[in-house]
Amino acid sequence: SPDGGKVAYVSFEAKKPVIYIQNLVTRQRTLVANFKGSNSAPAWAPDGQRLAVALTRDGLTQVYVINADGSGLRRLTNTAGIDTEPRFSPDGNYVYFTSDRSGGPQIYKVSPNGGDAQRVTFGGSYNISPRISPDGKTLAFISRREGKFQLYALDLTNGQEQRLSDTVKDESPSFSPNGKYIMYATESGRRGSLAIVSTDGRIKQRLTTQIGDVREPTWGPFMK
């Protein structure tokens, strides 16, 4: 959560994806979304009061907004395709998400109040996992080109695109709170590992561990 006090996550303990929030101080757990079908991809709003989620309750996977206590569910997208991986912009004015409405997966943005979505990515035919920098100016995402899944950054002010990684099975990018680095998951010796790259691509570092596969990192906020 924006204040670092809670974690939203997906659990498969009920033999299907269900979204919970865990309070890291009190250990209290709150059931947020357990609708028919799949409940996945929770992402915090900047106010810490809401989550954007991906649900299949009405058929294909679509993006919804729900209060952190599980109330007030609202559907944001309504397409004949798959809309998933929602992420709020830091100012709360947009929800970025992945959709295959144009044929292959691309990144779009929509107002959290609903309405028409705008396509954001146009380079390459397969772009997923949108993450917005804390200043709102850079979109980090995973792009598949020539069979490689690699980390890219798109400057939202001028449309310039840059490949940031040299690895080939990247996923789950996450910005540092100061916006200067991106942590992501990749593969090292056939095992999941983590890597960090600066947003200009000049500094690269592997985070090695001996504890098996490591996936889906999320950089915590500055603690108040």
PDB file of C-alpha atoms in Angstrom:
ATOM      1  CA  SER A   1       0.000   0.000   0.000  1.00  0.00           C
ATOM      2  CA  PRO A   2       1.176   3.625  -0.427  1.00  0.00           C
ATOM      3  CA  ASP A   3       1.898   3.904   3.308  1.00  0.00           C
ATOM      4  CA  GLY A   4       3.734   0.563   3.418  1.00  0.00           C
ATOM      5  CA  GLY A   5       1.373  -0.828   6.054  1.00  0.00           C
ATOM      6  CA  LYS A   6      -0.551  -3.356   3.964  1.00  0.00           C
ATOM      7  CA  VAL A   7       0.010  -5.844   1.150  1.00  0.00           C
ATOM      8  CA  ALA A   8      -2.604  -6.780  -1.446  1.00  0.00           C
ATOM      9  CA  TYR A   9      -2.066 -10.223  -2.951  1.00  0.00           C
ATOM     10  CA  VAL A  10      -3.678 -13.209  -4.660  1.00  0.00           C
ATOM     11  CA  SER A  11      -4.089 -16.504  -2.799  1.00  0.00           C
ATOM     12  CA  PHE A  12      -4.915 -19.876  -4.357  1.00  0.00           C
ATOM     13  CA  GLU A  13      -5.748 -21.571  -1.046  1.00  0.00           C
ATOM     14  CA  ALA A  14      -9.428 -21.881  -2.099  1.00  0.00           C
ATOM     15  CA  LYS A  15      -8.354 -23.644  -5.338  1.00  0.00           C
ATOM     16  CA  LYS A  16      -9.018 -20.432  -7.302  1.00  0.00           C
ATOM     17  CA  PRO A  17      -7.498 -16.921  -7.329  1.00  0.00           C
ATOM     18  CA  VAL A  18      -8.881 -14.765  -4.493  1.00  0.00           C
ATOM     19  CA  ILE A  19      -7.679 -11.275  -3.515  1.00  0.00           C
ATOM     20  CA  TYR A  20      -6.779 -10.449   0.100  1.00  0.00           C
ATOM     21  CA  ILE A  21      -5.233  -7.529   1.944  1.00  0.00           C
ATOM     22  CA  GLN A  22      -2.886  -8.256   4.839  1.00  0.00           C
ATOM     23  CA  ASN A  23      -2.208  -5.606   7.480  1.00  0.00           C
ATOM     24  CA  LEU A  24       1.527  -5.932   8.200  1.00  0.00           C
ATOM     25  CA  VAL A  25       1.233  -4.468  11.699  1.00  0.00           C
ATOM     26  CA  THR A  26      -1.885  -6.095  13.148  1.00  0.00           C
ATOM     27  CA  ARG A  27      -1.663  -9.220  10.925  1.00  0.00           C
ATOM     28  CA  GLN A  28      -5.380  -8.798  10.224  1.00  0.00           C
ATOM     29  CA  ARG A  29      -6.416 -10.188   6.834  1.00  0.00           C
ATOM     30  CA  THR A  30      -9.314  -8.803   4.789  1.00  0.00           C
ATOM     31  CA  LEU A  31     -11.051 -10.635   1.961  1.00  0.00           C
ATOM     32  CA  VAL A  32     -11.393  -8.114  -0.869  1.00  0.00           C
ATOM     33  CA  ALA A  33     -12.566 -10.032  -3.948  1.00  0.00           C
ATOM     34  CA  ASN A  34     -13.926 -13.571  -4.171  1.00  0.00           C
ATOM     35  CA  PHE A  35     -16.327 -13.313  -7.080  1.00  0.00           C
ATOM     36  CA  LYS A  36     -17.246 -16.059  -9.542  1.00  0.00           C
ATOM     37  CA  GLY A  37     -14.220 -17.100 -11.580  1.00  0.00           C
ATOM     38  CA  SER A  38     -10.790 -15.498 -11.282  1.00  0.00           C
ATOM     39  CA  ASN A  39      -9.908 -12.558  -9.009  1.00  0.00           C
ATOM     40  CA  SER A  40      -6.402 -11.294  -9.791  1.00  0.00           C
ATOM     41  CA  ALA A  41      -3.870  -8.490 -10.354  1.00  0.00           C
ATOM     42  CA  PRO A  42      -4.631  -6.167  -7.399  1.00  0.00           C
ATOM     43  CA  ALA A  43      -3.007  -2.719  -7.598  1.00  0.00           C
ATOM     44  CA  TRP A  44      -3.321   0.110  -5.066  1.00  0.00           C
ATOM     45  CA  ALA A  45      -4.767   3.528  -5.811  1.00  0.00           C
ATOM     46  CA  PRO A  46      -2.548   6.398  -4.595  1.00  0.00           C
ATOM     47  CA  ASP A  47      -5.037   7.181  -1.799  1.00  0.00           C
ATOM     48  CA  GLY A  48      -4.679   3.660  -0.359  1.00  0.00           C
ATOM     49  CA  GLN A  49      -8.461   3.355  -0.197  1.00  0.00           C
ATOM     50  CA  ARG A  50      -9.107   1.471  -3.437  1.00  0.00           C
ATOM     51  CA  LEU A  51      -7.683  -1.287  -5.622  1.00  0.00           C
ATOM     52  CA  ALA A  52      -7.789  -1.834  -9.355  1.00  0.00           C
ATOM     53  CA  VAL A  53      -8.348  -5.551 -10.013  1.00  0.00           C
ATOM     54  CA  ALA A  54      -8.899  -7.973 -12.906  1.00  0.00           C
ATOM     55  CA  LEU A  55     -12.010 -10.158 -12.610  1.00  0.00           C
ATOM     56  CA  THR A  56     -13.760 -12.743 -14.805  1.00  0.00           C
ATOM     57  CA  ARG A  57     -17.079 -12.501 -12.927  1.00  0.00           C
ATOM     58  CA  ASP A  58     -18.937 -11.245 -16.030  1.00  0.00           C
ATOM     59  CA  GLY A  59     -17.174 -13.446 -18.607  1.00  0.00           C
ATOM     60  CA  LEU A  60     -13.786 -12.480 -20.021  1.00  0.00           C
ATOM     61  CA  THR A  61     -11.185 -10.817 -17.797  1.00  0.00           C
ATOM     62  CA  GLN A  62     -11.986  -7.106 -17.350  1.00  0.00           C
ATOM     63  CA  VAL A  63     -10.699  -4.278 -15.124  1.00  0.00           C
ATOM     64  CA  TYR A  64     -12.647  -3.151 -12.068  1.00  0.00           C
ATOM     65  CA  VAL A  65     -12.121  -0.787  -9.145  1.00  0.00           C
ATOM     66  CA  ILE A  66     -13.053  -1.913  -5.624  1.00  0.00           C
ATOM     67  CA  ASN A  67     -12.707  -0.374  -2.172  1.00  0.00           C
ATOM     68  CA  ALA A  68     -10.017  -1.875   0.059  1.00  0.00           C
ATOM     69  CA  ASP A  69     -12.728  -3.292   2.342  1.00  0.00           C
ATOM     70  CA  GLY A  70     -14.338  -5.193  -0.552  1.00  0.00           C
ATOM     71  CA  SER A  71     -17.244  -2.778  -1.090  1.00  0.00           C
ATOM     72  CA  GLY A  72     -18.147  -0.499  -3.980  1.00  0.00           C
ATOM     73  CA  LEU A  73     -17.186  -2.671  -6.956  1.00  0.00           C
ATOM     74  CA  ARG A  74     -17.232  -0.758 -10.278  1.00  0.00           C
ATOM     75  CA  ARG A  75     -16.428  -2.080 -13.751  1.00  0.00           C
ATOM     76  CA  LEU A  76     -13.964   0.095 -15.697  1.00  0.00           C
ATOM     77  CA  THR A  77     -13.547  -1.700 -19.022  1.00  0.00           C
ATOM     78  CA  ASN A  78     -16.126  -3.383 -21.206  1.00  0.00           C
ATOM     79  CA  THR A  79     -14.655  -5.089 -24.269  1.00  0.00           C
ATOM     80  CA  ALA A  80     -14.897  -8.383 -26.107  1.00  0.00           C
ATOM     81  CA  GLY A  81     -11.209  -9.000 -25.358  1.00  0.00           C
ATOM     82  CA  ILE A  82      -9.088  -9.557 -22.262  1.00  0.00           C
ATOM     83  CA  ASP A  83      -8.262  -6.513 -20.129  1.00  0.00           C
ATOM     84  CA  THR A  84      -5.880  -7.169 -17.228  1.00  0.00           C
ATOM     85  CA  GLU A  85      -2.807  -6.019 -15.240  1.00  0.00           C
ATOM     86  CA  PRO A  86      -4.276  -2.661 -14.104  1.00  0.00           C
ATOM     87  CA  ARG A  87      -2.052  -0.007 -12.481  1.00  0.00           C
ATOM     88  CA  PHE A  88      -3.005   3.431 -11.193  1.00  0.00           C
ATOM     89  CA  SER A  89      -0.955   6.418 -12.292  1.00  0.00           C
ATOM     90  CA  PRO A  90       0.718   8.172  -9.317  1.00  0.00           C
ATOM     91  CA  ASP A  91      -1.696  11.118  -9.565  1.00  0.00           C
ATOM     92  CA  GLY A  92      -4.694   8.768  -9.646  1.00  0.00           C
ATOM     93  CA  ASN A  93      -5.984  10.245 -12.914  1.00  0.00           C
ATOM     94  CA  TYR A  94      -5.565   7.085 -14.994  1.00  0.00           C
ATOM     95  CA  VAL A  95      -5.583   3.322 -14.745  1.00  0.00           C
ATOM     96  CA  TYR A  96      -3.092   1.735 -17.155  1.00  0.00           C
ATOM     97  CA  PHE A  97      -3.813  -1.852 -18.214  1.00  0.00           C
ATOM     98  CA  THR A  98      -2.996  -4.560 -20.772  1.00  0.00           C
ATOM     99  CA  SER A  99      -5.593  -5.402 -23.427  1.00  0.00           C
ATOM    100  CA  ASP A 100      -5.679  -7.559 -26.558  1.00  0.00           C
ATOM    101  CA  ARG A 101      -8.546  -5.549 -28.092  1.00  0.00           C
ATOM    102  CA  SER A 102      -6.337  -4.564 -31.044  1.00  0.00           C
ATOM    103  CA  GLY A 103      -5.360  -8.169 -31.823  1.00  0.00           C
ATOM    104  CA  GLY A 104      -2.255  -8.592 -29.641  1.00  0.00           C
ATOM    105  CA  PRO A 105      -1.569  -7.370 -26.107  1.00  0.00           C
ATOM    106  CA  GLN A 106      -0.917  -3.627 -25.858  1.00  0.00           C
ATOM    107  CA  ILE A 107      -1.045  -1.098 -23.023  1.00  0.00           C
ATOM    108  CA  TYR A 108      -3.959   1.308 -22.656  1.00  0.00           C
ATOM    109  CA  LYS A 109      -5.090   3.890 -20.129  1.00  0.00           C
ATOM    110  CA  VAL A 110      -8.563   4.836 -18.912  1.00  0.00           C
ATOM    111  CA  SER A 111      -9.983   7.242 -16.358  1.00  0.00           C
ATOM    112  CA  PRO A 112     -10.847   5.569 -13.017  1.00  0.00           C
ATOM    113  CA  ASN A 113     -14.320   7.020 -13.585  1.00  0.00           C
ATOM    114  CA  GLY A 114     -14.658   4.973 -16.776  1.00  0.00           C
ATOM    115  CA  GLY A 115     -15.062   6.118 -20.373  1.00  0.00           C
ATOM    116  CA  ASP A 116     -13.068   5.431 -23.511  1.00  0.00           C
ATOM    117  CA  ALA A 117      -9.574   3.981 -23.166  1.00  0.00           C
ATOM    118  CA  GLN A 118      -6.548   5.350 -25.040  1.00  0.00           C
ATOM    119  CA  ARG A 119      -3.834   3.123 -26.486  1.00  0.00           C
ATOM    120  CA  VAL A 120      -0.362   3.969 -25.126  1.00  0.00           C
ATOM    121  CA  THR A 121       2.105   1.485 -26.692  1.00  0.00           C
ATOM    122  CA  PHE A 122       2.635   1.137 -30.448  1.00  0.00           C
ATOM    123  CA  GLY A 123       6.190  -0.232 -30.733  1.00  0.00           C
ATOM    124  CA  GLY A 124       6.195  -3.999 -31.214  1.00  0.00           C
ATOM    125  CA  SER A 125       3.217  -6.363 -31.350  1.00  0.00           C
ATOM    126  CA  TYR A 126       3.302  -7.680 -27.759  1.00  0.00           C
ATOM    127  CA  ASN A 127       3.525  -5.261 -24.788  1.00  0.00           C
ATOM    128  CA  ILE A 128       2.420  -6.152 -21.249  1.00  0.00           C
ATOM    129  CA  SER A 129       2.857  -5.338 -17.531  1.00  0.00           C
ATOM    130  CA  PRO A 130       2.550  -1.528 -17.393  1.00  0.00           C
ATOM    131  CA  ARG A 131       4.244   0.303 -14.496  1.00  0.00           C
ATOM    132  CA  ILE A 132       4.276   4.087 -14.158  1.00  0.00           C
ATOM    133  CA  SER A 133       7.217   5.973 -12.613  1.00  0.00           C
ATOM    134  CA  PRO A 134       6.531   8.010  -9.441  1.00  0.00           C
ATOM    135  CA  ASP A 135       6.705  11.267 -11.421  1.00  0.00           C
ATOM    136  CA  GLY A 136       4.245   9.917 -13.983  1.00  0.00           C
ATOM    137  CA  LYS A 137       6.564  10.565 -16.930  1.00  0.00           C
ATOM    138  CA  THR A 138       7.875   7.075 -17.734  1.00  0.00           C
ATOM    139  CA  LEU A 139       6.079   3.829 -18.541  1.00  0.00           C
ATOM    140  CA  ALA A 140       8.047   0.650 -17.849  1.00  0.00           C
ATOM    141  CA  PHE A 141       6.726  -2.497 -19.528  1.00  0.00           C
ATOM    142  CA  ILE A 142       7.695  -5.910 -20.885  1.00  0.00           C
ATOM    143  CA  SER A 143       7.881  -6.275 -24.658  1.00  0.00           C
ATOM    144  CA  ARG A 144       8.293  -9.470 -26.684  1.00  0.00           C
ATOM    145  CA  ARG A 145      10.444  -8.879 -29.748  1.00  0.00           C
ATOM    146  CA  GLU A 146      12.309 -11.516 -31.736  1.00  0.00           C
ATOM    147  CA  GLY A 147      11.197 -14.096 -29.177  1.00  0.00           C
ATOM    148  CA  LYS A 148      12.737 -12.223 -26.230  1.00  0.00           C
ATOM    149  CA  PHE A 149      10.753 -10.831 -23.299  1.00  0.00           C
ATOM    150  CA  GLN A 150      12.640  -7.685 -22.294  1.00  0.00           C
ATOM    151  CA  LEU A 151      12.191  -4.606 -20.140  1.00  0.00           C
ATOM    152  CA  TYR A 152      11.476  -1.362 -21.994  1.00  0.00           C
ATOM    153  CA  ALA A 153      10.828   2.230 -20.914  1.00  0.00           C
ATOM    154  CA  LEU A 154       8.599   4.670 -22.786  1.00  0.00           C
ATOM    155  CA  ASP A 155       8.959   8.412 -22.208  1.00  0.00           C
ATOM    156  CA  LEU A 156       5.318   9.514 -21.999  1.00  0.00           C
ATOM    157  CA  THR A 157       6.233  13.136 -22.721  1.00  0.00           C
ATOM    158  CA  ASN A 158       7.899  12.565 -26.106  1.00  0.00           C
ATOM    159  CA  GLY A 159       7.137   8.939 -27.079  1.00  0.00           C
ATOM    160  CA  GLN A 160      10.802   7.856 -27.053  1.00  0.00           C
ATOM    161  CA  GLU A 161      11.294   4.167 -26.295  1.00  0.00           C
ATOM    162  CA  GLN A 162      14.368   2.457 -24.823  1.00  0.00           C
ATOM    163  CA  ARG A 163      15.233  -1.164 -24.110  1.00  0.00           C
ATOM    164  CA  LEU A 164      16.699  -1.369 -20.600  1.00  0.00           C
ATOM    165  CA  SER A 165      17.596  -5.045 -20.155  1.00  0.00           C
ATOM    166  CA  ASP A 166      19.979  -7.515 -21.773  1.00  0.00           C
ATOM    167  CA  THR A 167      18.150 -10.521 -20.307  1.00  0.00           C
ATOM    168  CA  VAL A 168      15.500 -12.402 -22.297  1.00  0.00           C
ATOM    169  CA  LYS A 169      12.796 -13.679 -19.911  1.00  0.00           C
ATOM    170  CA  ASP A 170      11.871 -10.520 -18.008  1.00  0.00           C
ATOM    171  CA  GLU A 171       8.655  -9.913 -16.087  1.00  0.00           C
ATOM    172  CA  SER A 172       7.092  -7.868 -13.264  1.00  0.00           C
ATOM    173  CA  PRO A 173       8.919  -4.504 -13.356  1.00  0.00           C
ATOM    174  CA  SER A 174       8.724  -2.298 -10.243  1.00  0.00           C
ATOM    175  CA  PHE A 175       9.964   1.293  -9.831  1.00  0.00           C
ATOM    176  CA  SER A 176      11.993   2.380  -6.814  1.00  0.00           C
ATOM    177  CA  PRO A 177      10.242   5.111  -4.775  1.00  0.00           C
ATOM    178  CA  ASN A 178      12.643   7.766  -6.099  1.00  0.00           C
ATOM    179  CA  GLY A 179      11.956   6.659  -9.680  1.00  0.00           C
ATOM    180  CA  LYS A 180      15.629   6.152 -10.533  1.00  0.00           C
ATOM    181  CA  TYR A 181      15.706   2.351 -10.686  1.00  0.00           C
ATOM    182  CA  ILE A 182      13.516  -0.511 -11.863  1.00  0.00           C
ATOM    183  CA  MET A 183      13.615  -3.948 -10.271  1.00  0.00           C
ATOM    184  CA  TYR A 184      12.317  -6.870 -12.304  1.00  0.00           C
ATOM    185  CA  ALA A 185      12.211 -10.642 -12.365  1.00  0.00           C
ATOM    186  CA  THR A 186      14.203 -12.597 -14.918  1.00  0.00           C
ATOM    187  CA  GLU A 187      15.969 -15.952 -15.248  1.00  0.00           C
ATOM    188  CA  SER A 188      19.472 -16.901 -14.182  1.00  0.00           C
ATOM    189  CA  GLY A 189      20.606 -20.466 -14.718  1.00  0.00           C
ATOM    190  CA  ARG A 190      17.018 -21.589 -15.356  1.00  0.00           C
ATOM    191  CA  ARG A 191      15.877 -20.179 -12.017  1.00  0.00           C
ATOM    192  CA  GLY A 192      13.877 -17.059 -11.336  1.00  0.00           C
ATOM    193  CA  SER A 193      16.028 -14.234 -10.041  1.00  0.00           C
ATOM    194  CA  LEU A 194      15.838 -10.465  -9.635  1.00  0.00           C
ATOM    195  CA  ALA A 195      17.708  -7.688 -11.400  1.00  0.00           C
ATOM    196  CA  ILE A 196      17.863  -3.910 -11.099  1.00  0.00           C
ATOM    197  CA  VAL A 197      18.493  -1.371 -13.849  1.00  0.00           C
ATOM    198  CA  SER A 198      18.619   2.419 -13.765  1.00  0.00           C
ATOM    199  CA  THR A 199      15.934   4.182 -15.787  1.00  0.00           C
ATOM    200  CA  ASP A 200      18.579   5.448 -18.207  1.00  0.00           C
ATOM    201  CA  GLY A 201      19.869   1.885 -18.709  1.00  0.00           C
ATOM    202  CA  ARG A 202      23.432   2.670 -17.627  1.00  0.00           C
ATOM    203  CA  ILE A 203      23.528   0.771 -14.316  1.00  0.00           C
ATOM    204  CA  LYS A 204      22.632  -2.922 -14.241  1.00  0.00           C
ATOM    205  CA  GLN A 205      22.849  -5.272 -11.279  1.00  0.00           C
ATOM    206  CA  ARG A 206      21.740  -8.838 -10.569  1.00  0.00           C
ATOM    207  CA  LEU A 207      20.327  -9.734  -7.156  1.00  0.00           C
ATOM    208  CA  THR A 208      21.398 -13.336  -6.694  1.00  0.00           C
ATOM    209  CA  THR A 209      19.880 -15.707  -4.182  1.00  0.00           C
ATOM    210  CA  GLN A 210      20.203 -19.407  -3.435  1.00  0.00           C
ATOM    211  CA  ILE A 211      16.612 -19.940  -2.290  1.00  0.00           C
ATOM    212  CA  GLY A 212      15.075 -21.203  -5.525  1.00  0.00           C
ATOM    213  CA  ASP A 213      12.757 -19.328  -7.879  1.00  0.00           C
ATOM    214  CA  VAL A 214      12.067 -15.671  -7.109  1.00  0.00           C
ATOM    215  CA  ARG A 215       9.222 -13.904  -8.925  1.00  0.00           C
ATOM    216  CA  GLU A 216       6.987 -10.805  -8.949  1.00  0.00           C
ATOM    217  CA  PRO A 217       8.986  -8.224  -6.964  1.00  0.00           C
ATOM    218  CA  THR A 218       7.320  -5.046  -5.712  1.00  0.00           C
ATOM    219  CA  TRP A 219       9.444  -2.180  -4.412  1.00  0.00           C
ATOM    220  CA  GLY A 220       8.020  -0.837  -1.155  1.00  0.00           C
ATOM    221  CA  PRO A 221       7.361   2.882  -0.614  1.00  0.00           C
ATOM    222  CA  PHE A 222       9.429   5.329   1.404  1.00  0.00           C
ATOM    223  CA  MET A 223       8.272   4.730   4.972  1.00  0.00           C
ATOM    224  CA  LYS A 224       6.780   7.797   6.617  1.00  0.00           C
TER     225      LYS A 224
END
